[in-house]
Amino acid sequence: MYSYESSKTLFERAQQSIPGGVNSPVRAFKSVGGVPLFIKKAKGAYLYDADDNPYIDYIASWGPMILGHAYEPVVDAICDRARYSTSFGAPTELEIEMAELIRSMAPNIDLIRMVSSGTEACMSALRLARGFTGRNKFIKFEGCYHGHADAFLVKAGSGVATFNIQTVPGVTAAIANDTLTCAYNDLDAVRQLVAENKGEVAAIIVEPVAGNMGCILPQPGFLEGLRNICDEENMVLIFDEVMTGFRLALGGAQEKLGVNADLVTYGKVIGAGMPVGAFGGRREIMECIAPLGNVYQAGTLSGNPIAMIAGYTLLKALKERPSLLKELDEKTLYLKAGLEKVLNEWGQAYTINHLGSMISVHFSERPVTDFASAAACDIERFKKCFHAMLKRGIYLPPSAYESWFLNNALTYEDLDKTIGMMAESLKEV
Ligand SMILES: *Cc1c(COP(=O)(O)O)cnc(C)c1O
């Protein structure tokens, strides 16, 4: 039986100095209840909390630890590079190597700029699309999360949905009014928004595979339809590949699903766990950014050498051994099949959504294709399942609105254990 005494003490202490005891809301376990685990260390597929309890990790720091925690080539590269100073605020050769590496992996990236988070990447891409088109409005989808910049905090999925926050105080009506939203997978609704706002819409931003309302797949023709609408209306199509980039394929969802974006944002895997984001795309659009153009965007620590070497080392490993992503996809399929088996034996309604190494289990009778169907799932059941798994040493994302992230340090033994624990856990939900 796990004891959580140290996490409990740390959580109480944290709340004295940090709002809610955490530096990012979903970590607080508020939506699932209970004490958030304070983590001491991790190696491979395993996390160890402050009480030294081990867990098989299905969060992978929300994606970046795709080859497992403390992946040795990355750790070594960080340690080596740190001796040359941790920041210069001046250009380095490493930044060129990083940009060249990304361009060699992902389609449609003529130019790319590094930032320090997925939020910054999406915020900058939106500003750029607005500057390029001279239009103010943009379309996003209910339940898609693009970071916490003001313009995106409208029907924003993930943490915002986890906390059932509808309108976000601090985001002015003026800003929210330029954010047009409709349901994921609903092309007709997009066409209608575009018609109602003719000539005013700068961009459509979309998670090409949504991961912030559980994992939700684009229906056949959805992304292609968005591509066509953007072409017809001279709008910029932004793929938010912060979650899917370098995970679904070396070239992300663009490659996996065969649809081209004008601008792409990255985060998570791109930094191997260091704070990194990036946005890139078509030359004529990217050339509008300062210092080439007038759309201002900057960052004191952008392209930070420690962050760059970490991300570079991880991306290089993925590129040199394409079998790694293939292995990871196969493991995810294996987990899916095992979970289906125990869920079928359990006999209650469920849906598993899955693509590549993204997967989510929904306690739902109906297909989960958008935010409304994700929100209609049995959230109480999810909470029980989460805790039943946690006390058996399986660390799932602490929200029904998050995809699980597999990492390639997971062994088939770990997966069997997870499936077995799910069979036991289901008796409690
Ligand atoms: C995590 C995420 C972001 C935000 O990235 P941060 O690094 O947390 O700012 C943006 N878009 C998507 C799709 C994400 O999953």
XYZ file of C-alpha atoms and ligand atoms in Angstrom:
444
model
C 0.000 0.000 0.000
C 1.424 3.354 -1.037
C 1.872 6.077 1.541
C 1.644 9.697 0.413
C 2.817 11.357 3.632
C 5.720 13.279 2.087
C 3.620 14.515 -0.841
C 0.943 15.600 1.621
C 3.434 17.575 3.705
C 5.003 19.129 0.614
C 1.599 20.068 -0.804
C 0.672 21.854 2.426
C 3.997 23.662 2.441
C 3.737 24.541 -1.274
C 0.370 26.203 -0.764
C 1.969 28.719 1.611
C 4.123 30.175 -1.182
C 2.716 29.050 -4.542
C -0.890 29.670 -5.702
C -2.703 26.376 -5.211
C 0.669 24.788 -4.481
C 1.474 24.321 -8.172
C 2.985 26.207 -11.086
C 0.496 24.844 -13.635
C -3.119 24.111 -12.668
C -3.794 20.526 -13.853
C -0.951 19.312 -11.625
C -3.011 20.168 -8.538
C -5.242 17.067 -9.023
C -8.226 19.332 -8.369
C -10.436 17.612 -10.926
C -9.653 14.103 -9.688
C -9.306 15.019 -6.006
C -6.639 13.832 -3.588
C -3.079 14.923 -2.982
C -0.927 15.740 -6.008
C 2.224 13.683 -6.099
C 5.474 15.551 -5.664
C 8.053 13.931 -7.880
C 11.617 13.372 -6.827
C 13.135 11.703 -9.860
C 12.397 9.648 -12.935
C 14.239 7.181 -15.114
C 12.998 5.526 -18.271
C 9.271 4.859 -17.972
C 9.232 5.218 -14.175
C 8.497 8.154 -11.897
C 9.348 8.170 -8.190
C 7.449 10.432 -5.818
C 8.618 12.097 -2.619
C 7.656 8.944 -0.679
C 9.763 6.836 -3.072
C 6.684 5.154 -4.581
C 7.357 4.044 -8.170
C 4.871 4.679 -10.981
C 4.692 3.688 -14.619
C 4.406 7.105 -16.245
C 1.755 7.776 -18.919
C 2.248 11.545 -18.881
C 5.877 11.767 -19.981
C 5.897 15.413 -18.857
C 2.849 15.813 -21.169
C 4.792 14.509 -24.136
C 8.463 15.528 -24.216
C 9.974 12.409 -22.627
C 9.148 10.349 -25.700
C 12.216 8.124 -25.278
C 11.816 7.946 -21.514
C 13.078 10.030 -18.610
C 16.721 10.951 -18.134
C 17.525 9.655 -21.620
C 21.282 9.434 -21.378
C 22.376 11.149 -24.608
C 20.217 14.163 -23.677
C 21.453 14.300 -20.079
C 25.084 14.068 -21.222
C 24.609 16.756 -23.861
C 23.046 19.129 -21.319
C 25.857 18.583 -18.801
C 28.571 19.068 -21.406
C 27.029 22.205 -22.864
C 26.368 23.835 -19.482
C 30.143 24.201 -19.002
C 30.212 26.682 -21.908
C 27.714 28.969 -20.041
C 23.968 28.642 -19.922
C 23.070 31.626 -22.093
C 24.663 34.277 -24.303
C 21.836 36.390 -25.715
C 23.712 36.215 -29.015
C 23.396 33.824 -31.962
C 25.040 30.394 -31.888
C 25.829 27.756 -34.498
C 23.699 25.328 -32.523
C 20.569 27.316 -33.407
C 21.334 26.893 -37.107
C 21.852 23.165 -36.617
C 18.535 22.925 -34.781
C 16.671 24.827 -37.514
C 18.301 22.711 -40.227
C 17.464 19.507 -38.398
C 13.794 20.465 -38.007
C 13.596 21.472 -41.676
C 15.034 18.100 -42.648
C 12.339 16.318 -40.635
C 9.149 18.338 -41.053
C 7.461 19.349 -44.318
C 6.667 22.959 -45.267
C 9.133 24.645 -42.929
C 11.053 27.204 -45.001
C 11.967 29.258 -41.957
C 11.584 28.541 -38.259
C 11.993 30.577 -35.102
C 12.611 29.179 -31.638
C 10.752 30.388 -28.551
C 10.513 29.088 -24.984
C 7.064 27.454 -24.797
C 4.158 26.154 -26.830
C 2.127 29.125 -25.630
C 4.641 31.550 -27.081
C 4.786 29.610 -30.335
C 1.005 29.735 -30.837
C 0.698 33.338 -29.716
C 3.454 34.381 -32.117
C 2.049 32.363 -35.019
C -1.346 34.019 -34.552
C 0.177 37.500 -34.441
C 2.140 36.692 -37.558
C -0.951 35.412 -39.407
C -2.759 38.606 -38.463
C 0.163 40.765 -39.539
C 0.506 38.876 -42.823
C -3.178 39.052 -43.770
C -4.028 42.392 -42.176
C -7.096 40.738 -40.607
C -8.001 40.457 -36.917
C -10.304 37.500 -36.412
C -9.375 33.842 -36.318
C -11.101 30.509 -35.897
C -10.274 27.948 -33.237
C -12.103 24.791 -32.225
C -13.937 24.118 -28.978
C -11.775 21.967 -26.748
C -8.521 22.688 -28.576
C -5.791 24.158 -26.386
C -3.187 26.461 -27.844
C -1.523 27.703 -24.663
C -2.675 30.388 -22.266
C -2.357 33.554 -24.384
C -5.499 35.706 -24.035
C -6.852 35.132 -27.537
C -6.876 31.355 -27.107
C -8.611 31.180 -23.727
C -12.006 30.809 -25.308
C -13.466 27.277 -25.141
C -9.954 26.110 -24.545
C -10.166 22.451 -23.500
C -7.563 20.851 -21.248
C -6.942 22.653 -17.948
C -9.645 25.206 -18.665
C -12.172 22.420 -19.265
C -10.845 20.390 -16.344
C -11.735 23.279 -14.065
C -15.044 23.914 -15.846
C -14.077 27.522 -16.478
C -16.266 29.055 -19.182
C -15.168 32.651 -19.461
C -11.750 33.560 -18.182
C -11.515 36.711 -16.027
C -8.749 38.939 -17.306
C -9.476 38.208 -20.965
C -11.281 41.289 -22.262
C -14.394 41.078 -24.438
C -12.515 42.963 -27.142
C -9.988 40.153 -27.354
C -12.484 37.307 -27.009
C -14.676 38.803 -29.749
C -11.968 38.257 -32.335
C -11.822 34.568 -31.424
C -14.426 32.654 -33.416
C -15.110 29.111 -32.260
C -16.966 26.093 -33.530
C -17.017 22.350 -32.930
C -14.037 20.191 -33.929
C -14.751 18.123 -37.042
C -17.585 20.452 -38.108
C -16.608 21.826 -41.524
C -20.057 23.286 -42.195
C -19.766 25.411 -39.059
C -16.351 26.645 -40.242
C -17.795 27.585 -43.620
C -20.595 29.453 -41.916
C -18.209 31.396 -39.647
C -16.097 32.330 -42.644
C -19.166 33.487 -44.592
C -20.446 35.555 -41.656
C -17.037 37.194 -41.266
C -16.117 37.525 -44.932
C -12.669 39.009 -45.452
C -12.062 39.401 -41.717
C -10.610 36.026 -40.756
C -6.803 35.852 -40.663
C -6.329 32.216 -39.765
C -7.670 28.882 -38.676
C -5.654 27.267 -35.891
C -6.212 23.595 -35.178
C -4.694 20.675 -33.319
C -4.496 18.303 -36.306
C -5.092 15.483 -33.831
C -6.654 16.986 -30.728
C -5.032 15.999 -27.455
C -6.534 18.424 -24.986
C -10.020 16.932 -24.714
C -8.692 13.411 -24.594
C -7.350 12.238 -27.922
C -9.726 13.144 -30.733
C -9.062 12.282 -34.335
C -9.865 14.497 -37.290
C -12.584 12.834 -39.351
C -11.677 12.026 -42.945
C -11.776 15.214 -44.996
C -11.800 17.610 -42.018
C -8.218 18.854 -42.291
C -8.347 18.758 -46.103
C -11.502 20.855 -45.902
C -9.771 23.415 -43.686
C -6.898 23.517 -46.180
C -9.345 24.251 -49.029
C -11.218 26.934 -47.109
C -7.947 28.676 -46.247
C -6.848 28.546 -49.874
C -10.157 29.932 -51.127
C -10.278 32.750 -48.586
C -6.566 33.589 -48.419
C -6.451 32.600 -44.786
C -3.464 31.121 -42.983
C -3.825 27.502 -41.847
C -1.948 27.001 -38.572
C -1.336 23.462 -37.351
C -0.671 23.429 -33.642
C 1.702 20.477 -33.520
C 2.888 21.148 -29.969
C 1.597 17.702 -29.033
C 1.757 15.862 -32.373
C 5.085 17.225 -33.632
C 7.893 14.627 -33.780
C 5.487 12.164 -32.115
C 2.956 11.052 -34.734
C 5.758 10.971 -37.303
C 9.124 12.661 -37.731
C 7.226 15.273 -39.758
C 4.319 15.348 -37.284
C 0.673 15.334 -38.296
C 1.476 17.076 -41.581
C 3.388 13.976 -42.647
C 1.191 11.392 -40.926
C -2.065 12.780 -42.332
C -0.736 14.264 -45.567
C -2.140 17.764 -45.174
C 0.043 20.861 -45.544
C -0.128 23.795 -43.151
C 1.044 27.355 -43.797
C 2.387 27.788 -40.280
C 3.208 25.109 -37.733
C 3.815 25.437 -34.001
C 5.915 23.059 -31.947
C 6.624 22.471 -28.276
C 6.953 19.520 -25.903
C 9.063 16.885 -27.755
C 11.055 19.637 -29.481
C 12.733 20.544 -26.151
C 13.216 17.068 -24.640
C 11.813 18.449 -21.392
C 13.548 21.825 -21.528
C 11.392 24.930 -22.103
C 11.287 25.111 -25.914
C 8.724 25.998 -28.523
C 8.990 26.983 -32.165
C 6.910 28.279 -35.031
C 7.735 28.009 -38.665
C 6.330 27.707 -42.143
C 6.060 29.374 -45.513
C 8.831 31.791 -46.339
C 6.644 34.696 -47.448
C 4.760 34.570 -44.149
C 7.786 34.005 -41.910
C 9.611 36.912 -43.585
C 7.084 39.287 -42.012
C 8.725 38.798 -38.603
C 11.229 41.287 -37.200
C 14.026 41.935 -38.062
C 12.982 41.147 -41.677
C 9.460 42.511 -41.325
C 7.331 44.568 -38.972
C 5.619 41.831 -36.965
C 7.509 42.029 -33.692
C 8.497 38.898 -31.830
C 11.453 38.360 -29.516
C 12.798 36.415 -26.540
C 15.762 36.956 -24.214
C 16.233 33.207 -23.781
C 14.963 32.094 -27.221
C 17.318 29.539 -28.731
C 18.932 29.014 -25.332
C 21.944 26.730 -25.805
C 21.038 24.228 -23.072
C 17.475 23.956 -24.337
C 18.698 23.667 -27.929
C 21.206 20.925 -27.257
C 18.609 18.932 -25.348
C 16.029 19.188 -28.129
C 18.588 18.707 -30.875
C 19.921 15.527 -29.288
C 16.441 14.037 -28.915
C 15.249 14.973 -32.425
C 18.487 13.653 -33.905
C 17.968 10.323 -32.120
C 14.426 10.090 -33.501
C 15.609 10.967 -36.997
C 18.516 8.536 -37.013
C 16.366 5.655 -35.833
C 12.898 5.892 -37.390
C 12.278 2.461 -35.847
C 11.897 4.205 -32.461
C 8.607 5.877 -33.366
C 7.478 2.654 -35.021
C 8.211 0.672 -31.859
C 6.327 3.246 -29.824
C 3.293 3.007 -32.126
C 3.366 -0.783 -31.846
C 3.490 -0.582 -28.056
C 0.513 1.757 -28.092
C -1.443 -0.671 -30.278
C -0.559 -3.484 -27.891
C -1.757 -1.432 -24.920
C -4.952 -0.564 -26.779
C -5.709 -4.207 -27.565
C -5.050 -5.205 -23.948
C -7.216 -2.417 -22.563
C -10.024 -3.316 -24.972
C -9.924 -6.871 -23.743
C -10.288 -5.964 -20.062
C -12.829 -3.228 -20.783
C -14.949 -5.682 -22.776
C -14.828 -8.149 -19.877
C -15.903 -5.341 -17.557
C -18.928 -4.878 -19.795
C -19.727 -1.171 -19.382
C -19.666 1.436 -22.124
C -16.323 2.824 -23.241
C -14.589 4.302 -26.262
C -10.871 4.284 -26.960
C -9.505 6.953 -29.272
C -6.054 6.366 -30.625
C -3.538 7.430 -33.229
C 0.173 6.636 -33.162
C 1.331 6.987 -29.561
C -1.614 9.133 -28.458
C -4.461 7.267 -26.793
C -7.353 8.014 -24.456
C -10.015 5.916 -22.776
C -13.431 7.550 -22.492
C -16.278 6.209 -20.395
C -18.830 6.903 -23.079
C -21.426 4.995 -25.087
C -21.091 7.294 -28.078
C -18.101 8.037 -30.273
C -16.017 10.918 -28.932
C -15.448 13.274 -31.855
C -15.541 16.768 -30.381
C -15.660 18.652 -27.098
C -19.384 18.099 -26.517
C -19.043 14.325 -26.810
C -15.862 14.365 -24.666
C -17.649 16.390 -21.972
C -20.633 13.982 -22.061
C -18.445 11.114 -20.815
C -18.759 9.753 -17.298
C -16.226 11.973 -15.528
C -16.937 10.397 -12.114
C -15.927 7.044 -13.523
C -12.753 8.549 -14.897
C -11.853 9.924 -11.444
C -12.351 6.549 -9.808
C -10.346 4.861 -12.521
C -7.548 7.424 -12.172
C -7.208 6.820 -8.417
C -7.593 3.062 -8.689
C -4.721 3.040 -11.190
C -2.600 5.500 -9.226
C -2.659 3.431 -6.051
C -1.564 0.471 -8.173
C 1.434 2.377 -9.475
C 0.093 3.576 -12.831
C 0.277 7.330 -13.326
C -2.354 8.477 -15.855
C -2.987 12.137 -16.689
C -5.066 13.569 -13.801
C -7.863 14.806 -16.069
C -10.438 13.206 -18.345
C -9.525 15.863 -20.892
C -5.975 14.769 -21.583
C -4.461 12.282 -23.944
C -2.133 9.673 -22.477
C 1.429 9.903 -23.750
C 3.451 6.759 -24.203
C 7.215 6.726 -24.139
C 9.503 4.208 -25.730
C 11.193 3.223 -22.467
C 7.981 1.319 -21.659
C 8.570 -2.412 -21.905
C 5.963 -5.005 -22.865
C 6.156 -6.094 -19.237
C 5.170 -2.577 -18.159
C 2.291 -2.636 -20.635
C 1.097 -6.035 -19.370
C 1.266 -4.729 -15.841
C -0.768 -1.661 -16.843
C -3.417 -3.827 -18.512
C -3.586 -6.096 -15.480
C -3.949 -3.123 -13.158
C -6.720 -1.772 -15.376
C -8.582 -5.077 -15.038
C -8.344 -4.761 -11.235
C -9.112 -1.038 -11.209
C -12.293 -1.482 -13.242
C -13.764 -3.452 -10.332
C -13.683 -0.166 -8.397
C -15.242 2.142 -10.973
C 0.849 21.949 -24.325
C 0.214 22.597 -25.496
C 0.372 23.961 -25.762
C 1.052 24.912 -24.791
O 2.396 24.636 -24.620
P 3.147 25.196 -23.296
O 4.566 24.805 -23.509
O 2.476 24.544 -22.141
O 2.952 26.671 -23.283
C -0.126 24.463 -26.942
N -0.771 23.674 -27.812
C -0.961 22.363 -27.595
C -1.645 21.529 -28.619
C -0.496 21.791 -26.424
O -0.720 20.492 -26.192
